[in-house]
PDB file of C-alpha atoms and ligand atoms in Angstrom:
ATOM      1  CA  MET G   1      22.475 -17.214 139.356  1.00  0.00           C
ATOM      2  CA  ARG G   2      20.052 -19.604 140.999  1.00  0.00           C
ATOM      3  CA  ASN G   3      16.827 -20.555 139.166  1.00  0.00           C
ATOM      4  CA  ASN G   4      18.553 -19.635 135.930  1.00  0.00           C
ATOM      5  CA  MET G   5      15.908 -21.550 133.962  1.00  0.00           C
ATOM      6  CA  THR G   6      13.485 -18.690 134.570  1.00  0.00           C
ATOM      7  CA  LEU G   7      15.844 -15.726 134.340  1.00  0.00           C
ATOM      8  CA  GLN G   8      17.266 -14.078 131.269  1.00  0.00           C
ATOM      9  CA  LEU G   9      19.846 -11.319 130.934  1.00  0.00           C
ATOM     10  CA  ARG G  10      19.838  -8.948 127.969  1.00  0.00           C
ATOM     11  CA  THR G  11      20.629  -5.428 126.819  1.00  0.00           C
ATOM     12  CA  ALA G  12      17.764  -3.013 127.439  1.00  0.00           C
ATOM     13  CA  SER G  13      16.192  -0.826 124.760  1.00  0.00           C
ATOM     14  CA  VAL G  14      13.861   2.174 124.788  1.00  0.00           C
ATOM     15  CA  ASP G  15      10.958  -0.306 124.730  1.00  0.00           C
ATOM     16  CA  ASP G  16      11.933  -1.237 128.310  1.00  0.00           C
ATOM     17  CA  LEU G  17      11.579   2.341 129.596  1.00  0.00           C
ATOM     18  CA  GLU G  18       8.328   1.859 131.550  1.00  0.00           C
ATOM     19  CA  PRO G  19       9.246  -1.296 133.506  1.00  0.00           C
ATOM     20  CA  LEU G  20      12.701   0.127 134.221  1.00  0.00           C
ATOM     21  CA  LEU G  21      11.172   3.349 135.554  1.00  0.00           C
ATOM     22  CA  GLN G  22       8.820   1.382 137.789  1.00  0.00           C
ATOM     23  CA  LEU G  23      11.699  -0.656 139.139  1.00  0.00           C
ATOM     24  CA  GLU G  24      13.790   2.473 139.713  1.00  0.00           C
ATOM     25  CA  GLN G  25      10.924   4.132 141.613  1.00  0.00           C
ATOM     26  CA  SER G  26      10.278   1.081 143.746  1.00  0.00           C
ATOM     27  CA  CYS G  27      13.965   0.583 144.642  1.00  0.00           C
ATOM     28  CA  PHE G  28      15.218   4.091 145.434  1.00  0.00           C
ATOM     29  CA  ASP G  29      13.863   6.690 147.873  1.00  0.00           C
ATOM     30  CA  SER G  30      16.416   9.305 146.828  1.00  0.00           C
ATOM     31  CA  ASP G  31      18.232  10.263 143.612  1.00  0.00           C
ATOM     32  CA  GLN G  32      15.800   8.406 141.379  1.00  0.00           C
ATOM     33  CA  LEU G  33      16.471   8.454 137.665  1.00  0.00           C
ATOM     34  CA  GLY G  34      13.675  10.293 135.867  1.00  0.00           C
ATOM     35  CA  ARG G  35      12.004   9.365 132.603  1.00  0.00           C
ATOM     36  CA  VAL G  36      13.973  11.869 130.497  1.00  0.00           C
ATOM     37  CA  ASN G  37      17.346  10.801 131.838  1.00  0.00           C
ATOM     38  CA  LEU G  38      16.548   7.116 131.600  1.00  0.00           C
ATOM     39  CA  ARG G  39      15.326   7.464 128.013  1.00  0.00           C
ATOM     40  CA  TYR G  40      18.529   9.331 127.177  1.00  0.00           C
ATOM     41  CA  LEU G  41      20.672   6.616 128.754  1.00  0.00           C
ATOM     42  CA  LEU G  42      18.810   3.863 126.908  1.00  0.00           C
ATOM     43  CA  GLN G  43      19.823   5.507 123.622  1.00  0.00           C
ATOM     44  CA  SER G  44      23.337   6.560 124.514  1.00  0.00           C
ATOM     45  CA  PRO G  45      26.226   4.568 123.024  1.00  0.00           C
ATOM     46  CA  THR G  46      28.270   5.152 126.178  1.00  0.00           C
ATOM     47  CA  ALA G  47      25.567   3.880 128.548  1.00  0.00           C
ATOM     48  CA  HIS G  48      25.281   0.125 128.918  1.00  0.00           C
ATOM     49  CA  VAL G  49      21.861  -0.752 130.290  1.00  0.00           C
ATOM     50  CA  ARG G  50      21.409  -4.440 131.028  1.00  0.00           C
ATOM     51  CA  LEU G  51      18.393  -6.077 132.573  1.00  0.00           C
ATOM     52  CA  ILE G  52      17.277  -9.382 133.982  1.00  0.00           C
ATOM     53  CA  GLU G  53      13.777 -10.648 133.340  1.00  0.00           C
ATOM     54  CA  GLN G  54      12.070 -13.374 135.319  1.00  0.00           C
ATOM     55  CA  LEU G  55       9.459 -15.724 133.921  1.00  0.00           C
ATOM     56  CA  THR G  56       6.375 -15.925 136.128  1.00  0.00           C
ATOM     57  CA  HIS G  57       2.939 -17.085 134.988  1.00  0.00           C
ATOM     58  CA  ASP G  58       4.163 -17.400 131.386  1.00  0.00           C
ATOM     59  CA  GLN G  59       5.276 -13.757 131.300  1.00  0.00           C
ATOM     60  CA  PHE G  60       8.692 -12.138 131.569  1.00  0.00           C
ATOM     61  CA  SER G  61       8.938  -9.163 133.934  1.00  0.00           C
ATOM     62  CA  VAL G  62      11.965  -6.973 134.618  1.00  0.00           C
ATOM     63  CA  VAL G  63      13.387  -7.786 138.058  1.00  0.00           C
ATOM     64  CA  GLY G  64      16.834  -6.208 137.911  1.00  0.00           C
ATOM     65  CA  TYR G  65      18.989  -3.845 135.943  1.00  0.00           C
ATOM     66  CA  SER G  66      22.409  -2.260 135.843  1.00  0.00           C
ATOM     67  CA  ILE G  67      23.654   0.839 134.093  1.00  0.00           C
ATOM     68  CA  GLY G  68      27.334   1.099 133.243  1.00  0.00           C
ATOM     69  CA  LEU G  69      28.794   4.329 131.897  1.00  0.00           C
ATOM     70  CA  THR G  70      31.945   4.709 129.836  1.00  0.00           C
ATOM     71  CA  ARG G  71      33.644   7.776 128.386  1.00  0.00           C
ATOM     72  CA  ALA G  72      35.843   8.289 125.369  1.00  0.00           C
ATOM     73  CA  ASN G  73      39.560   8.082 126.237  1.00  0.00           C
ATOM     74  CA  SER G  74      38.835   6.755 129.725  1.00  0.00           C
ATOM     75  CA  LYS G  75      39.602   3.308 131.069  1.00  0.00           C
ATOM     76  CA  ILE G  76      37.031   3.606 133.839  1.00  0.00           C
ATOM     77  CA  TRP G  77      33.700   1.778 133.819  1.00  0.00           C
ATOM     78  CA  ARG G  78      31.268   3.443 136.218  1.00  0.00           C
ATOM     79  CA  ILE G  79      28.403   1.420 137.635  1.00  0.00           C
ATOM     80  CA  TYR G  80      25.910   4.262 137.618  1.00  0.00           C
ATOM     81  CA  SER G  81      22.909   2.339 138.887  1.00  0.00           C
ATOM     82  CA  LEU G  82      21.990  -1.168 139.956  1.00  0.00           C
ATOM     83  CA  ALA G  83      18.765  -2.446 141.458  1.00  0.00           C
ATOM     84  CA  VAL G  84      16.794  -5.635 141.993  1.00  0.00           C
ATOM     85  CA  ALA G  85      13.050  -5.795 142.686  1.00  0.00           C
ATOM     86  CA  ALA G  86      12.304  -6.475 146.349  1.00  0.00           C
ATOM     87  CA  GLN G  87      10.499  -9.749 145.621  1.00  0.00           C
ATOM     88  CA  ALA G  88      13.438 -11.052 143.578  1.00  0.00           C
ATOM     89  CA  ARG G  89      16.284 -10.290 145.990  1.00  0.00           C
ATOM     90  CA  GLY G  90      18.536 -12.881 147.569  1.00  0.00           C
ATOM     91  CA  GLN G  91      18.778 -15.176 144.557  1.00  0.00           C
ATOM     92  CA  GLY G  92      21.991 -13.836 143.021  1.00  0.00           C
ATOM     93  CA  ILE G  93      20.511 -11.421 140.484  1.00  0.00           C
ATOM     94  CA  ALA G  94      22.645  -8.442 141.510  1.00  0.00           C
ATOM     95  CA  ALA G  95      25.724 -10.661 141.564  1.00  0.00           C
ATOM     96  CA  ARG G  96      24.920 -11.779 138.027  1.00  0.00           C
ATOM     97  CA  LEU G  97      24.586  -8.155 136.914  1.00  0.00           C
ATOM     98  CA  ILE G  98      27.937  -7.256 138.476  1.00  0.00           C
ATOM     99  CA  GLU G  99      29.644 -10.246 136.841  1.00  0.00           C
ATOM    100  CA  ASP G 100      28.174  -9.138 133.531  1.00  0.00           C
ATOM    101  CA  SER G 101      29.414  -5.555 134.066  1.00  0.00           C
ATOM    102  CA  LEU G 102      32.929  -6.753 134.853  1.00  0.00           C
ATOM    103  CA  ILE G 103      33.034  -8.915 131.722  1.00  0.00           C
ATOM    104  CA  ARG G 104      31.834  -6.067 129.521  1.00  0.00           C
ATOM    105  CA  ALA G 105      34.183  -3.566 131.148  1.00  0.00           C
ATOM    106  CA  LYS G 106      37.125  -5.865 130.422  1.00  0.00           C
ATOM    107  CA  GLN G 107      35.948  -6.376 126.844  1.00  0.00           C
ATOM    108  CA  LEU G 108      36.036  -2.600 126.347  1.00  0.00           C
ATOM    109  CA  GLY G 109      39.555  -2.383 127.775  1.00  0.00           C
ATOM    110  CA  CYS G 110      38.583  -0.712 131.049  1.00  0.00           C
ATOM    111  CA  GLN G 111      41.028  -1.111 133.917  1.00  0.00           C
ATOM    112  CA  THR G 112      38.957   0.230 136.776  1.00  0.00           C
ATOM    113  CA  VAL G 113      35.328  -0.101 137.833  1.00  0.00           C
ATOM    114  CA  SER G 114      34.002   2.736 139.950  1.00  0.00           C
ATOM    115  CA  LEU G 115      30.699   3.324 141.759  1.00  0.00           C
ATOM    116  CA  GLU G 116      29.049   5.335 144.494  1.00  0.00           C
ATOM    117  CA  VAL G 117      26.938   3.897 147.282  1.00  0.00           C
ATOM    118  CA  MET G 118      25.190   5.293 150.355  1.00  0.00           C
ATOM    119  CA  THR G 119      27.228   4.651 153.480  1.00  0.00           C
ATOM    120  CA  THR G 120      24.092   3.184 155.111  1.00  0.00           C
ATOM    121  CA  ASN G 121      23.323   0.731 152.284  1.00  0.00           C
ATOM    122  CA  THR G 122      24.614  -2.392 153.993  1.00  0.00           C
ATOM    123  CA  ALA G 123      23.264  -4.827 151.380  1.00  0.00           C
ATOM    124  CA  ALA G 124      24.940  -3.023 148.483  1.00  0.00           C
ATOM    125  CA  LEU G 125      28.183  -2.538 150.430  1.00  0.00           C
ATOM    126  CA  ALA G 126      28.331  -6.273 151.160  1.00  0.00           C
ATOM    127  CA  LEU G 127      27.618  -7.035 147.513  1.00  0.00           C
ATOM    128  CA  TYR G 128      30.389  -4.780 146.233  1.00  0.00           C
ATOM    129  CA  ARG G 129      32.894  -5.939 148.844  1.00  0.00           C
ATOM    130  CA  ARG G 130      32.185  -9.530 147.822  1.00  0.00           C
ATOM    131  CA  PHE G 131      33.471  -8.626 144.372  1.00  0.00           C
ATOM    132  CA  GLY G 132      36.588  -6.956 145.795  1.00  0.00           C
ATOM    133  CA  PHE G 133      35.520  -3.316 145.573  1.00  0.00           C
ATOM    134  CA  GLU G 134      37.223  -1.087 148.127  1.00  0.00           C
ATOM    135  CA  VAL G 135      36.201   2.287 149.520  1.00  0.00           C
ATOM    136  CA  THR G 136      38.438   5.037 148.137  1.00  0.00           C
ATOM    137  CA  ASP G 137      36.579   8.218 149.141  1.00  0.00           C
ATOM    138  CA  LEU G 138      33.941   9.446 151.528  1.00  0.00           C
ATOM    139  CA  LEU G 139      31.517  11.727 149.668  1.00  0.00           C
ATOM    140  CA  ALA G 140      29.948  14.038 152.245  1.00  0.00           C
ATOM    141  CA  GLN G 141      26.227  14.720 151.678  1.00  0.00           C
ATOM    142  CA  TYR G 142      26.517  13.231 148.218  1.00  0.00           C
ATOM    143  CA  TYR G 143      22.856  12.260 147.885  1.00  0.00           C
ATOM    144  CA  GLU G 144      19.789  14.480 147.442  1.00  0.00           C
ATOM    145  CA  ASN G 145      18.503  13.437 150.866  1.00  0.00           C
ATOM    146  CA  GLY G 146      21.747  14.609 152.492  1.00  0.00           C
ATOM    147  CA  GLU G 147      23.173  11.133 153.074  1.00  0.00           C
ATOM    148  CA  ASP G 148      26.892  10.515 152.694  1.00  0.00           C
ATOM    149  CA  GLY G 149      28.254   8.226 150.027  1.00  0.00           C
ATOM    150  CA  TYR G 150      31.312   6.096 149.486  1.00  0.00           C
ATOM    151  CA  ARG G 151      33.155   5.913 146.209  1.00  0.00           C
ATOM    152  CA  MET G 152      34.317   2.347 145.680  1.00  0.00           C
ATOM    153  CA  ARG G 153      36.761   1.053 143.114  1.00  0.00           C
ATOM    154  CA  LEU G 154      37.849  -2.281 141.731  1.00  0.00           C
ATOM    155  CA  THR G 155      40.962  -2.773 139.620  1.00  0.00           C
ATOM    156  CA  LEU G 156      40.397  -5.234 136.804  1.00  0.00           C
ATOM    157  CA  ARG G 157      43.102  -7.743 136.075  1.00  0.00           C
ATOM    158  CA  GLU G 158      43.522  -9.892 133.024  1.00  0.00           C
ATOM    159  CA  PRO G 159      43.344 -13.633 133.748  1.00  0.00           C
ATOM    160  CA  ASN G 160      46.807 -15.252 133.993  1.00  0.00           C
TER     161      ASN G 160
HETATM  162  C1  COA S 201      21.643  -4.274 146.854  1.00  0.00           C
HETATM  163  C2  COA S 201      20.802  -5.141 145.920  1.00  0.00           C
HETATM  164  C3  COA S 201      21.075  -4.694 144.476  1.00  0.00           C
HETATM  165  C4  COA S 201      21.191  -6.619 146.098  1.00  0.00           C
HETATM  166  O1  COA S 201      20.458  -7.391 145.142  1.00  0.00           O
HETATM  167  P1  COA S 201      20.258  -8.996 145.287  1.00  0.00           P
HETATM  168  O2  COA S 201      19.884  -9.514 143.960  1.00  0.00           O
HETATM  169  O3  COA S 201      19.362  -9.278 146.419  1.00  0.00           O
HETATM  170  O4  COA S 201      21.738  -9.462 145.675  1.00  0.00           O
HETATM  171  P2  COA S 201      22.326 -10.939 145.465  1.00  0.00           P
HETATM  172  O5  COA S 201      21.277 -11.950 145.789  1.00  0.00           O
HETATM  173  O6  COA S 201      22.943 -11.019 144.117  1.00  0.00           O
HETATM  174  O7  COA S 201      23.443 -10.999 146.591  1.00  0.00           O
HETATM  175  C5  COA S 201      24.817 -11.052 146.267  1.00  0.00           C
HETATM  176  C6  COA S 201      25.615 -10.729 147.530  1.00  0.00           C
HETATM  177  O8  COA S 201      25.327  -9.401 147.968  1.00  0.00           O
HETATM  178  C7  COA S 201      25.324  -9.366 149.414  1.00  0.00           C
HETATM  179  N1  COA S 201      23.975  -9.035 149.864  1.00  0.00           N
HETATM  180  C8  COA S 201      22.876  -8.879 149.110  1.00  0.00           C
HETATM  181  N2  COA S 201      21.829  -8.536 149.874  1.00  0.00           N
HETATM  182  C9  COA S 201      22.283  -8.461 151.139  1.00  0.00           C
HETATM  183  C10 COA S 201      21.678  -8.126 152.384  1.00  0.00           C
HETATM  184  N3  COA S 201      20.382  -7.799 152.476  1.00  0.00           N
HETATM  185  N4  COA S 201      22.448  -8.111 153.489  1.00  0.00           N
HETATM  186  C11 COA S 201      23.756  -8.415 153.419  1.00  0.00           C
HETATM  187  N5  COA S 201      24.403  -8.757 152.266  1.00  0.00           N
HETATM  188  C12 COA S 201      23.662  -8.760 151.145  1.00  0.00           C
HETATM  189  C13 COA S 201      25.757 -10.728 149.864  1.00  0.00           C
HETATM  190  O9  COA S 201      27.178 -10.734 149.926  1.00  0.00           O
HETATM  191  C14 COA S 201      25.301 -11.611 148.709  1.00  0.00           C
HETATM  192  O10 COA S 201      26.048 -12.787 148.597  1.00  0.00           O
HETATM  193  P3  COA S 201      25.508 -14.141 149.324  1.00  0.00           P
HETATM  194  O11 COA S 201      24.124 -14.373 148.812  1.00  0.00           O
HETATM  195  O12 COA S 201      26.483 -15.167 148.866  1.00  0.00           O
HETATM  196  O13 COA S 201      25.536 -13.851 150.768  1.00  0.00           O
HETATM  197  C15 COA S 201      19.278  -5.011 146.258  1.00  0.00           C
HETATM  198  O14 COA S 201      19.096  -5.175 147.652  1.00  0.00           O
HETATM  199  C16 COA S 201      18.654  -3.681 145.827  1.00  0.00           C
HETATM  200  O15 COA S 201      18.253  -3.519 144.669  1.00  0.00           O
HETATM  201  N6  COA S 201      18.551  -2.724 146.775  1.00  0.00           N
HETATM  202  C17 COA S 201      17.905  -1.427 146.458  1.00  0.00           C
HETATM  203  C18 COA S 201      18.653  -0.632 145.411  1.00  0.00           C
HETATM  204  C19 COA S 201      20.108  -0.446 145.793  1.00  0.00           C
HETATM  205  O16 COA S 201      20.446  -0.214 146.939  1.00  0.00           O
HETATM  206  N7  COA S 201      20.988  -0.511 144.772  1.00  0.00           N
HETATM  207  C20 COA S 201      22.408  -0.304 144.953  1.00  0.00           C
HETATM  208  C21 COA S 201      22.710   1.144 144.830  1.00  0.00           C
HETATM  209  S1  COA S 201      24.433   1.482 145.056  1.00  0.00           S
END
């Protein structure tokens, strides 16, 4: 992560609901997470909400977040949502959030990381491919706006 002096990564809590909602609304035109769902996720033991704050003018503001979902008796970590504020893009924040997800998934014994992404989302596709994710399925009209999605997967390997 570049400029890491001004960025901090931490687990989100219910106190972060409002800035996370604002970020969600500014980053997604379709399939936005609503307040009720986001509040639920922030309190769920199987949802892992992590955020990155950036220090500007002596104040930290939320500029990126990821939500990982796990399930009992499953070795799959699902990246349910990931977004970075438009003004903070291109400085490695999403990459840092993915790295963090992969570390936490391994710590919980997950073997696979799974996600869905719009087929037209070239930035996100490039990001995921950079980490070795591969398309496994085409999800026809998966999104509320009728767009198709890809399911992508990454197999986690223990270091040698
Ligand atoms: C996709 C998104 C999360 C990327 O966030 P970011 O912080 O700008 O990404 P990073 O700076 O960490 O980039 C990491 C890598 O992703 C790829 N990437 C990111 N943005 C890209 C773009 N606009 N075009 C092409 N590749 C891009 C590159 O491989 C980049 O590596 P590089 O800098 O070495 O070239 C951000 O654009 C976003 O929030 N978009 C809206 C919400 C969204 O689409 N979320 C994903 C839903 S599946």
